[in-house]
mmCIF file of N, CA, C and O in Angstrom:
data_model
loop_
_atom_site.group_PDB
_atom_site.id
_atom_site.type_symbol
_atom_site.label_atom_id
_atom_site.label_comp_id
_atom_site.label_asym_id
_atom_site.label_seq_id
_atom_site.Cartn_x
_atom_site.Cartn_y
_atom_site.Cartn_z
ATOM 1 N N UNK X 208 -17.757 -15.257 7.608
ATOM 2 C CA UNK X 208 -16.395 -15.729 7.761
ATOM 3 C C UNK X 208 -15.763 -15.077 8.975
ATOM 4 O O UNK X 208 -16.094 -14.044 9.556
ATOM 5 N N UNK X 209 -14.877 -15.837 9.193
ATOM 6 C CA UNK X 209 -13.640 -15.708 10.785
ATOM 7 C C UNK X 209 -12.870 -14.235 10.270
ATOM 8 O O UNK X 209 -12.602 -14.601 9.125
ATOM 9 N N UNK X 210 -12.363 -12.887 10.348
ATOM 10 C CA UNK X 210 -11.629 -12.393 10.547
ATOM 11 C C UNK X 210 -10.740 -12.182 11.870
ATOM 12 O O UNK X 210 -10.987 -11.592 12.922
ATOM 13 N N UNK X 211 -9.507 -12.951 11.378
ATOM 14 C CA UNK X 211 -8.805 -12.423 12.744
ATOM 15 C C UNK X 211 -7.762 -11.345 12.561
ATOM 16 O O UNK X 211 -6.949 -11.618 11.678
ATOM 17 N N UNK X 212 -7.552 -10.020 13.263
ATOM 18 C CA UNK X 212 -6.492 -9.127 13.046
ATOM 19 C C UNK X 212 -5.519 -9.534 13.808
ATOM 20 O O UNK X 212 -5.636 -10.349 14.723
ATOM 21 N N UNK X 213 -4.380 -8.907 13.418
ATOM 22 C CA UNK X 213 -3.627 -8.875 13.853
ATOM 23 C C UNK X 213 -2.383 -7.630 13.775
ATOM 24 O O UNK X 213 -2.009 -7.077 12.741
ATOM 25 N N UNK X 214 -1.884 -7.379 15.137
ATOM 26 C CA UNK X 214 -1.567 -6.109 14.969
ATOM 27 C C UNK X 214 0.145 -5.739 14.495
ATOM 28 O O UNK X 214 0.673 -6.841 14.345
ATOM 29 N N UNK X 215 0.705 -5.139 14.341
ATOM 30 C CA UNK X 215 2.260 -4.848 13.912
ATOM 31 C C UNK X 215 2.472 -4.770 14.993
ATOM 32 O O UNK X 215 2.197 -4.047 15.951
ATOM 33 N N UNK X 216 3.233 -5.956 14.670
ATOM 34 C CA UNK X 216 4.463 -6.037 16.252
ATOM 35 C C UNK X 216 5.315 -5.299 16.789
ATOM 36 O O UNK X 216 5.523 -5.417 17.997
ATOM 37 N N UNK X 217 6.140 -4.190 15.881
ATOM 38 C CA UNK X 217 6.593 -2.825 16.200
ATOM 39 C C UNK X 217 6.311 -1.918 16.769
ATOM 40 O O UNK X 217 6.937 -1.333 17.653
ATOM 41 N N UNK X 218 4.676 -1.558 16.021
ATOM 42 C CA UNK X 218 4.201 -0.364 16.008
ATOM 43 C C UNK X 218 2.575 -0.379 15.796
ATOM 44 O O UNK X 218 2.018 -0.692 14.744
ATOM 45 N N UNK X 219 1.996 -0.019 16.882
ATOM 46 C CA UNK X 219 0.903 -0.550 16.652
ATOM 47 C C UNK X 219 -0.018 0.688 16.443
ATOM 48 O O UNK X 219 -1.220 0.536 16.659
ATOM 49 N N UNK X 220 0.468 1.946 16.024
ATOM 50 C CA UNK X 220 -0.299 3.532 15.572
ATOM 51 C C UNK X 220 0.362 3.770 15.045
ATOM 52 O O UNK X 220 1.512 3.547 15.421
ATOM 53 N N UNK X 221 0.101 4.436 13.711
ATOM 54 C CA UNK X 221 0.343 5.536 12.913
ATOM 55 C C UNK X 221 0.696 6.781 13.621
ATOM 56 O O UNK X 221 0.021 7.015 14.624
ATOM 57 N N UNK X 222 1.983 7.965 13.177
ATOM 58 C CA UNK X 222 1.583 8.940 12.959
ATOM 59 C C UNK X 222 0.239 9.759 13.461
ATOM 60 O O UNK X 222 0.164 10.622 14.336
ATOM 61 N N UNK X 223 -0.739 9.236 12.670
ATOM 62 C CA UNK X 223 -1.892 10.045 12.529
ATOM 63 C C UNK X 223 -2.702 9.315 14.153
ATOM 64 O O UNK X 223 -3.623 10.029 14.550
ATOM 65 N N UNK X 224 -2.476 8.244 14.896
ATOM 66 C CA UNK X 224 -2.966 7.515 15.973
ATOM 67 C C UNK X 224 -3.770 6.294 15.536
ATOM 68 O O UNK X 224 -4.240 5.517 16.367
ATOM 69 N N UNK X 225 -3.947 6.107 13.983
ATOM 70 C CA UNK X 225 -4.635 4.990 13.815
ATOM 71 C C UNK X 225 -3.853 4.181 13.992
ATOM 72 O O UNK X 225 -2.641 4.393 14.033
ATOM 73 N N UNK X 226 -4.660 2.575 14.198
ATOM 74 C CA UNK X 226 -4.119 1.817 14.293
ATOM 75 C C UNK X 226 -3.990 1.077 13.556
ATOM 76 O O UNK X 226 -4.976 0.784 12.879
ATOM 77 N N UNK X 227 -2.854 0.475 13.337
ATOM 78 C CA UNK X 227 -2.273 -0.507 11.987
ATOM 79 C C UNK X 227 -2.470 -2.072 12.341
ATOM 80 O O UNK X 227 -1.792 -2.667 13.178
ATOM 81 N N UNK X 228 -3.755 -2.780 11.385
ATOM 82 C CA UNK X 228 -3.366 -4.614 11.446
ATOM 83 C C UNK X 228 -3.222 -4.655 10.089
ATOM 84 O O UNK X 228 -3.201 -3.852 9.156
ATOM 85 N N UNK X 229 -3.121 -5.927 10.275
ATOM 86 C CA UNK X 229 -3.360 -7.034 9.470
ATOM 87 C C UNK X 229 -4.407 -7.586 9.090
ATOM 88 O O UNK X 229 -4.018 -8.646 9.579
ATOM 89 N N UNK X 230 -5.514 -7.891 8.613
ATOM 90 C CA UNK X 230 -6.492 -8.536 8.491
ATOM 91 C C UNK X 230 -6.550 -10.343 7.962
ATOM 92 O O UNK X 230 -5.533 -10.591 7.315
ATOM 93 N N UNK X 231 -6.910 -10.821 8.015
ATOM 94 C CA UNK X 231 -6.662 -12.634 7.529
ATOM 95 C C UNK X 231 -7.935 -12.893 7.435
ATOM 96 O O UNK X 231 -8.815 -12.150 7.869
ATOM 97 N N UNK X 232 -8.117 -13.942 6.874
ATOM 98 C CA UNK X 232 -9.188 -14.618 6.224
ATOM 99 C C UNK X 232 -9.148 -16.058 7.344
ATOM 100 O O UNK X 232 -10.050 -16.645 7.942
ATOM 101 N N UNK X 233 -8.034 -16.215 7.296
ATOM 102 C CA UNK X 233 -7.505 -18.066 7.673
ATOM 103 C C UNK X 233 -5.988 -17.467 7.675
ATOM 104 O O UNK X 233 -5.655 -16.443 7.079
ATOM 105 N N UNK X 234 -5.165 -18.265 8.425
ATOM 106 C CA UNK X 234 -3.931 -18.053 8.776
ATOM 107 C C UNK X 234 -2.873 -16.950 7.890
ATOM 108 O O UNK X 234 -2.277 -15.959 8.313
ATOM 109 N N UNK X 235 -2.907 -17.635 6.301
ATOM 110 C CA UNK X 235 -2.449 -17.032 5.274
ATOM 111 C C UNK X 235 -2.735 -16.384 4.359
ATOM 112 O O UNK X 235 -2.080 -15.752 3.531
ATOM 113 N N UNK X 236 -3.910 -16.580 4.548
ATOM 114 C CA UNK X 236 -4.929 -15.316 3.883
ATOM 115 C C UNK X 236 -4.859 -13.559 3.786
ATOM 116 O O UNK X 236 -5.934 -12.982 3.625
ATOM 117 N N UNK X 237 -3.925 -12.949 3.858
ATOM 118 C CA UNK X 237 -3.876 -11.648 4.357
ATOM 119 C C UNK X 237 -4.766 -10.873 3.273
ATOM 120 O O UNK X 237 -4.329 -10.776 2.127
ATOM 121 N N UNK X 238 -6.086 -10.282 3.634
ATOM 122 C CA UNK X 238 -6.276 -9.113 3.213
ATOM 123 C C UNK X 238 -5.798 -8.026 2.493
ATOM 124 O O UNK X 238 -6.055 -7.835 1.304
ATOM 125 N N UNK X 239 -5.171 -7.375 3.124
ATOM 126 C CA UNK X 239 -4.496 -6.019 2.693
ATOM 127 C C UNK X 239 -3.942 -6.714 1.508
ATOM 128 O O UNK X 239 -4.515 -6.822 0.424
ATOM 129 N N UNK X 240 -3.092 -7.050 1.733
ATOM 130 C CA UNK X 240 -2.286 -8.335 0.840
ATOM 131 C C UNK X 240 -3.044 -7.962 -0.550
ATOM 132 O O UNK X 240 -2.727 -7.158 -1.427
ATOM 133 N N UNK X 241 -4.378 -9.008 -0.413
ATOM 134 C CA UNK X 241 -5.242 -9.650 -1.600
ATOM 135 C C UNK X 241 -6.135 -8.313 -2.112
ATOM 136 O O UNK X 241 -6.811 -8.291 -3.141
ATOM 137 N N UNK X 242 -5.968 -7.124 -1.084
ATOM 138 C CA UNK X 242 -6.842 -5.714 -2.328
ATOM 139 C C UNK X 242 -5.616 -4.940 -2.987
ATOM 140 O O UNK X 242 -5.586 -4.413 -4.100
ATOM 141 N N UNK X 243 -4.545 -5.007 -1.963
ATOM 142 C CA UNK X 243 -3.601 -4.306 -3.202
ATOM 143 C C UNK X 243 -2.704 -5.330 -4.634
ATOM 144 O O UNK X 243 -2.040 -5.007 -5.619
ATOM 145 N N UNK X 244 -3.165 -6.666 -4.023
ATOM 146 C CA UNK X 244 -2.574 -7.288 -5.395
ATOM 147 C C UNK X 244 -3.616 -7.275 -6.817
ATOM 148 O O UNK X 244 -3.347 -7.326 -8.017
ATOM 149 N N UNK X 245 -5.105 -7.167 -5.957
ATOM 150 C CA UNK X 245 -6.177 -6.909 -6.759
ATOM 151 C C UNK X 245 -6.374 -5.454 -7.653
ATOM 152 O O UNK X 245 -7.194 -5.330 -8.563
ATOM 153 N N UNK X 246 -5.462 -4.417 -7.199
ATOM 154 C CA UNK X 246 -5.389 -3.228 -7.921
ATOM 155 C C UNK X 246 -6.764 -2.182 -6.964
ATOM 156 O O UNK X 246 -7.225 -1.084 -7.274
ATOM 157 N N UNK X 247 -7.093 -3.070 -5.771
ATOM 158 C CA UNK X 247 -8.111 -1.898 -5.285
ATOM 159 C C UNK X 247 -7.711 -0.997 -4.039
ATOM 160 O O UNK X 247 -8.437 -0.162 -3.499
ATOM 161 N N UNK X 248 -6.298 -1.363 -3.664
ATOM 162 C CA UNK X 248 -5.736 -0.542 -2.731
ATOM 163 C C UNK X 248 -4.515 -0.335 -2.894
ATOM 164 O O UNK X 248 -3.944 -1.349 -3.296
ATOM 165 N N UNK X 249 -3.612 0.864 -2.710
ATOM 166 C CA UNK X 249 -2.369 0.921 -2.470
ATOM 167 C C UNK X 249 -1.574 0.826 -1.340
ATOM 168 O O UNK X 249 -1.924 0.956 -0.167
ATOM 169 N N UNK X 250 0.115 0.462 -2.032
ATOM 170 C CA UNK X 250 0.713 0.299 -0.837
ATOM 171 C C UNK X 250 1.155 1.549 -0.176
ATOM 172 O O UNK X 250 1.753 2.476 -0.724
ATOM 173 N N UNK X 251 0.914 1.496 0.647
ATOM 174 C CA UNK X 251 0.561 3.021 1.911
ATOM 175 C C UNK X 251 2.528 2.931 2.235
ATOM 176 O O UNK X 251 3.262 2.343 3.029
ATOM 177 N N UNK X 252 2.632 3.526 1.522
ATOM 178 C CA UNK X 252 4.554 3.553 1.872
ATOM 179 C C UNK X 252 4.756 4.963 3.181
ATOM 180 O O UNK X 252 5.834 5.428 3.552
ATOM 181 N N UNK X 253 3.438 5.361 3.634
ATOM 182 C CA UNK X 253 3.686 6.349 4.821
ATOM 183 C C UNK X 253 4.474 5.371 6.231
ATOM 184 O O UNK X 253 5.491 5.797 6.779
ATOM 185 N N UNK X 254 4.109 4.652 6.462
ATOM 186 C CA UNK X 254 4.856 4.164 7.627
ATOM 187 C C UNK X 254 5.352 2.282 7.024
ATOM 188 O O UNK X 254 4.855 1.312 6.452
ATOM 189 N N UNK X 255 6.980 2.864 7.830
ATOM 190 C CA UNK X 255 7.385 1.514 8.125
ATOM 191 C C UNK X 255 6.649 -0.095 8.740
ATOM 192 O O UNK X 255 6.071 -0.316 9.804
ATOM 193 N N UNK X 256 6.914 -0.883 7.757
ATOM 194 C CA UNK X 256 6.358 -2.399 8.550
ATOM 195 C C UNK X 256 6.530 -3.282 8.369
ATOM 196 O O UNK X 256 7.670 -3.165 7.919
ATOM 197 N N UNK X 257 6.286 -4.452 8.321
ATOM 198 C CA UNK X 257 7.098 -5.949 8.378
ATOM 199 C C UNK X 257 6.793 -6.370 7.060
ATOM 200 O O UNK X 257 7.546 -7.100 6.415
ATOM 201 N N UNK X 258 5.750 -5.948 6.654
ATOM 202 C CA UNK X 258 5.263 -6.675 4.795
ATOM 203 C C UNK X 258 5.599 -5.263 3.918
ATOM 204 O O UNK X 258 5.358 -5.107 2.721
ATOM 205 N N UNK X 259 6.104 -4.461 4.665
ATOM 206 C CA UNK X 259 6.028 -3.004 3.381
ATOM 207 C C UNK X 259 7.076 -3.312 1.797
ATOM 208 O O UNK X 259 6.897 -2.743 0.721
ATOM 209 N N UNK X 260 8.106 -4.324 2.093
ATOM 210 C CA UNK X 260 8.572 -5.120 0.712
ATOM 211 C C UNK X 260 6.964 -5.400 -0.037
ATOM 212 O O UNK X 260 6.290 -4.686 -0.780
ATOM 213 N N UNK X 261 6.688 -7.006 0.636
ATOM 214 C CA UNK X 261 5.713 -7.775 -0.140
ATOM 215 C C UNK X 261 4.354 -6.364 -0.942
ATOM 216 O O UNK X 261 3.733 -6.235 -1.997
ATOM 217 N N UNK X 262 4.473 -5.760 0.096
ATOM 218 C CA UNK X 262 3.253 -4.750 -0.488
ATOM 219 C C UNK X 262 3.526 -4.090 -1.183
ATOM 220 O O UNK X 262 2.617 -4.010 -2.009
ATOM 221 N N UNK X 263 4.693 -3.172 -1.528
ATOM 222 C CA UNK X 263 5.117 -2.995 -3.025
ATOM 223 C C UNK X 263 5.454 -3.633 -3.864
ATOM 224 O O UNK X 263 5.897 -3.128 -4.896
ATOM 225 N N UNK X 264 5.380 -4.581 -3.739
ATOM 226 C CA UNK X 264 6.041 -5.788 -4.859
ATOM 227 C C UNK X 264 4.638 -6.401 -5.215
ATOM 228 O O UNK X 264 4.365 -6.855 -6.326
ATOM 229 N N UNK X 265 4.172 -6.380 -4.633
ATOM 230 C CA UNK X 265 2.166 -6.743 -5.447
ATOM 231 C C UNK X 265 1.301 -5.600 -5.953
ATOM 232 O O UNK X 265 0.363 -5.759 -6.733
ATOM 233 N N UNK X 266 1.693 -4.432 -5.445
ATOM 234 C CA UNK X 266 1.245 -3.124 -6.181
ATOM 235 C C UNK X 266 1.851 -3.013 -7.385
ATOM 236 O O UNK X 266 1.158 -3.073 -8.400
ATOM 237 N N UNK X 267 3.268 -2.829 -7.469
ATOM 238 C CA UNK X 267 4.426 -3.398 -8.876
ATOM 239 C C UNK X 267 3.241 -4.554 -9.990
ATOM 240 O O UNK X 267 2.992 -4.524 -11.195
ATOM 241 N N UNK X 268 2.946 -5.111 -9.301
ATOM 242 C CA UNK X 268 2.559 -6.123 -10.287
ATOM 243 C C UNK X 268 1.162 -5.781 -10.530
ATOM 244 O O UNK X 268 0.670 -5.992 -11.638
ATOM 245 N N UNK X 269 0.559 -5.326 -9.681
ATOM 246 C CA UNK X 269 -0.717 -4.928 -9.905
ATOM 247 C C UNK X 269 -0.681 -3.444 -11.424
ATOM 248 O O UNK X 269 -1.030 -3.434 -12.604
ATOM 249 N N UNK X 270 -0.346 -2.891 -10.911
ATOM 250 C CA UNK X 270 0.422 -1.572 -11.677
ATOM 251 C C UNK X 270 1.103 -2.503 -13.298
ATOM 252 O O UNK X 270 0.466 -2.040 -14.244
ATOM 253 N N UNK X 271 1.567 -2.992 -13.528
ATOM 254 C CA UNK X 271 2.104 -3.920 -14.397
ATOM 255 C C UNK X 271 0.776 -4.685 -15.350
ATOM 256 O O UNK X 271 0.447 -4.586 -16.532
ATOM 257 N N UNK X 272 0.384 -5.256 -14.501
ATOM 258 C CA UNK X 272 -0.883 -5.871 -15.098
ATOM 259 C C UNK X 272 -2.384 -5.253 -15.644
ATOM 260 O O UNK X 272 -3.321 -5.835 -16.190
ATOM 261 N N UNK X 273 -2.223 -3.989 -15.303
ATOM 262 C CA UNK X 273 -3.001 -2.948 -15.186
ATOM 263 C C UNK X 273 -4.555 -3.344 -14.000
ATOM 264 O O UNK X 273 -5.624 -3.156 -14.581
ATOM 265 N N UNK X 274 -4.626 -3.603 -13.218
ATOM 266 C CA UNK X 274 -5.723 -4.404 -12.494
ATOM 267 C C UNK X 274 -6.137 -3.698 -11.832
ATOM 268 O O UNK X 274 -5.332 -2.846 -11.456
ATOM 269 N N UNK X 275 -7.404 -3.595 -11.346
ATOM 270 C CA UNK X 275 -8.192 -3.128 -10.616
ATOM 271 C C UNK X 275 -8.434 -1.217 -11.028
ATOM 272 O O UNK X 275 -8.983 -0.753 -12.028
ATOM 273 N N UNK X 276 -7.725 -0.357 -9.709
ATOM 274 C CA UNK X 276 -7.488 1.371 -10.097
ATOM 275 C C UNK X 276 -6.449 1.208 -10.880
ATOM 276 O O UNK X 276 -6.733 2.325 -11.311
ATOM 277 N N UNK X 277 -5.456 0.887 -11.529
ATOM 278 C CA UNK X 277 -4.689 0.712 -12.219
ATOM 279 C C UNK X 277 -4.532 0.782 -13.588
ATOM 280 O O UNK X 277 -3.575 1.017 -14.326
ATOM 281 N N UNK X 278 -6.252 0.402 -13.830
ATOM 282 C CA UNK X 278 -6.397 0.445 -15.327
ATOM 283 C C UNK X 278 -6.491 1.912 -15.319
ATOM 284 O O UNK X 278 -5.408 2.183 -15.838
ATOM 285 N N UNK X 279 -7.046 3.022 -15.084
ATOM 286 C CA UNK X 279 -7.077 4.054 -15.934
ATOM 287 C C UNK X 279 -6.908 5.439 -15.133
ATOM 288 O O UNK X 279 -7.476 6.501 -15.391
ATOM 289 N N UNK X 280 -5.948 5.165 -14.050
ATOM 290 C CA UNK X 280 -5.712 5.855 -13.023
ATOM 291 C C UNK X 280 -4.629 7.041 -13.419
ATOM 292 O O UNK X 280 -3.555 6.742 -13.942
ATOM 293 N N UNK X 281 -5.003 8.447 -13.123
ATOM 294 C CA UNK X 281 -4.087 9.283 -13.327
ATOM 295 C C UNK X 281 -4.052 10.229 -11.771
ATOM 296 O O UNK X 281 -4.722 10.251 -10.738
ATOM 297 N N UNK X 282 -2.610 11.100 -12.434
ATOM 298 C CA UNK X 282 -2.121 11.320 -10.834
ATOM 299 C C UNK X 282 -2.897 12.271 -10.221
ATOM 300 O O UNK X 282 -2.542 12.546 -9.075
ATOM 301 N N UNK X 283 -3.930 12.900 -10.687
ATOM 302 C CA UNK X 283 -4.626 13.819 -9.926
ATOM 303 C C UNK X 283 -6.019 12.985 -9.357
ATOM 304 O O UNK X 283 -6.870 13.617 -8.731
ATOM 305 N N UNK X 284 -6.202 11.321 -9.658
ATOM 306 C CA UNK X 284 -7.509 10.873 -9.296
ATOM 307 C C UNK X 284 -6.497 10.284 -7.802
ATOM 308 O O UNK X 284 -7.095 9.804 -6.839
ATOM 309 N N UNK X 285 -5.116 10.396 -7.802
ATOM 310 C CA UNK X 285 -4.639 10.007 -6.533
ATOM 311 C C UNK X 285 -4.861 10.496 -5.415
ATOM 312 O O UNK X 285 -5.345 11.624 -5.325
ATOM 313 N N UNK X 286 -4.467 9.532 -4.003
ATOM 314 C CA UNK X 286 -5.047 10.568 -2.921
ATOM 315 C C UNK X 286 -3.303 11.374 -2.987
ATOM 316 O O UNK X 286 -2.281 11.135 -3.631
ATOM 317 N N UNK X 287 -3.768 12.584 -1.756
ATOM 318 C CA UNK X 287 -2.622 13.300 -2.040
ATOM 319 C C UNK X 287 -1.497 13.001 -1.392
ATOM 320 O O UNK X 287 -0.431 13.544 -1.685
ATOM 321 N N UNK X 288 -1.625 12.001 -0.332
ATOM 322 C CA UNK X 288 -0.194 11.407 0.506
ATOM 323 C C UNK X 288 0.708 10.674 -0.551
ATOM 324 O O UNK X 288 1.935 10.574 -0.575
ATOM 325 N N UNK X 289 -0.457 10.082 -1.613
ATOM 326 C CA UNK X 289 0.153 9.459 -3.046
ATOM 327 C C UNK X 289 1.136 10.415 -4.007
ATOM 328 O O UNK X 289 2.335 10.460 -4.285
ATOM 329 N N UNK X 290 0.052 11.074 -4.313
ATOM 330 C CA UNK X 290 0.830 12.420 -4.963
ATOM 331 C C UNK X 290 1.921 13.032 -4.448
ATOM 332 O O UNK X 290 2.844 13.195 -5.246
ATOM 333 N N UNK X 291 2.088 13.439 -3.280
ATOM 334 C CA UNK X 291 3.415 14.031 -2.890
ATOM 335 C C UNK X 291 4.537 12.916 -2.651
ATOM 336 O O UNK X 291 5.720 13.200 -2.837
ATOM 337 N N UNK X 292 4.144 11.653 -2.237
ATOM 338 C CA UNK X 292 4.662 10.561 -2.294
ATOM 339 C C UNK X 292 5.988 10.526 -4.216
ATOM 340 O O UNK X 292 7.139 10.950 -4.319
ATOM 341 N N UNK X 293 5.196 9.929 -5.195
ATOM 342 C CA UNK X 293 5.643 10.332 -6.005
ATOM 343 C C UNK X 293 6.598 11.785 -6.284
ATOM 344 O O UNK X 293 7.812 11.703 -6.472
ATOM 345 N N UNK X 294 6.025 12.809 -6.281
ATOM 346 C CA UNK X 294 7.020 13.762 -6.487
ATOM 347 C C UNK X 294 7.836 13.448 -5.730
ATOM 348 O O UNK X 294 8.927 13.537 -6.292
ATOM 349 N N UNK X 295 7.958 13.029 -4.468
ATOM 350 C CA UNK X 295 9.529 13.220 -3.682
ATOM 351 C C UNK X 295 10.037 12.183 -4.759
ATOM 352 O O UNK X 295 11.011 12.447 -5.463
ATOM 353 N N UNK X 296 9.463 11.201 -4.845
ATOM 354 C CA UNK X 296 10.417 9.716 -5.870
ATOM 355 C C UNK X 296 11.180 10.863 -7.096
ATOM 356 O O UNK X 296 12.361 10.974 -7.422
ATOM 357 N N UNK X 297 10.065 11.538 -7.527
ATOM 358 C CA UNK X 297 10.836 11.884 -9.090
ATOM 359 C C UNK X 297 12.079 13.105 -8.495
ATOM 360 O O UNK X 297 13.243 13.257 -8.866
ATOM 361 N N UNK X 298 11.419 13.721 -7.629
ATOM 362 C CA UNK X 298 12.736 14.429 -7.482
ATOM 363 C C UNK X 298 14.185 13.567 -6.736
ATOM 364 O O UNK X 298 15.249 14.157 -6.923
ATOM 365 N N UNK X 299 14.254 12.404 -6.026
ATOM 366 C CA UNK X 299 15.150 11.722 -5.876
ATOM 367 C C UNK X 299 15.834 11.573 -6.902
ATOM 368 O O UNK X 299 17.030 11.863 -6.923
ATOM 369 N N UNK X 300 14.846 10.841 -8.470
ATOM 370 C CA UNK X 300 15.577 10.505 -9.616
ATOM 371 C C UNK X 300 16.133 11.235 -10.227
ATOM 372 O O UNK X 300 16.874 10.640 -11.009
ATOM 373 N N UNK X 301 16.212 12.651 -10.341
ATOM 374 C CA UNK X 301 16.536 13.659 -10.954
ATOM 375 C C UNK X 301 17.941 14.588 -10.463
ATOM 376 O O UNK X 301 18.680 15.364 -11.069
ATOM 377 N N UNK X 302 17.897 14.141 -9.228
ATOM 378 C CA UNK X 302 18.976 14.959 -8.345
ATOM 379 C C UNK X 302 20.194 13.817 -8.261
ATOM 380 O O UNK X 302 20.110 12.627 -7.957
ATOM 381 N N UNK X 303 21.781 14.905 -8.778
ATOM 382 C CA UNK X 303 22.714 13.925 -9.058
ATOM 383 C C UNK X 303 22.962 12.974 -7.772
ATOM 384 O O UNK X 303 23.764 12.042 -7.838
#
């Protein structure tokens, strides 16, 4: 099959210097998209981007549905950008 990337129109490196696409199948096909709605990838909330809504909102559901890592995933099998990720969330919720 055709993969065509495509890159973030913003920002086309990470932080870290990698570089950030898109992957597609066919026009609408997005990749990334179809492993984190599948429960086999997360949404990488480290950097800003044009789908970072849609990609938590299919992890949400993935997470919901229990699918893919989802079914029996606990926070220490997380990676650790995940893990500290979370704690900042819970300490947001906690602080008046």
């Amino acid at each position: 099959k055709t993969i065509t990337l495509k890159l973030d129109p913003r920002q086309t490196r990470d932080p870290f210097g990698r570089l950030l696409v898109y992957a597609y199948l066919s026009d609408t096909d997005n990749v990334n998209m179809s492993l984190v709605q599948d429960g086999a990838a997360y949404a990488d909330r480290r950097v800003n981007h044009p789908l970072a809504e849609q990609f938590e909102a299919a992890e949400a559901q993935a997470r919901r549905r229990r699918r893919g890592l989802w079914r029996e995933i606990t926070l220490d099998r997380m990676p650790a950008w995940r893990q500290h990720w979370l704690q900042e969330q819970k300490k947001g919720t906690t602080e008046p």
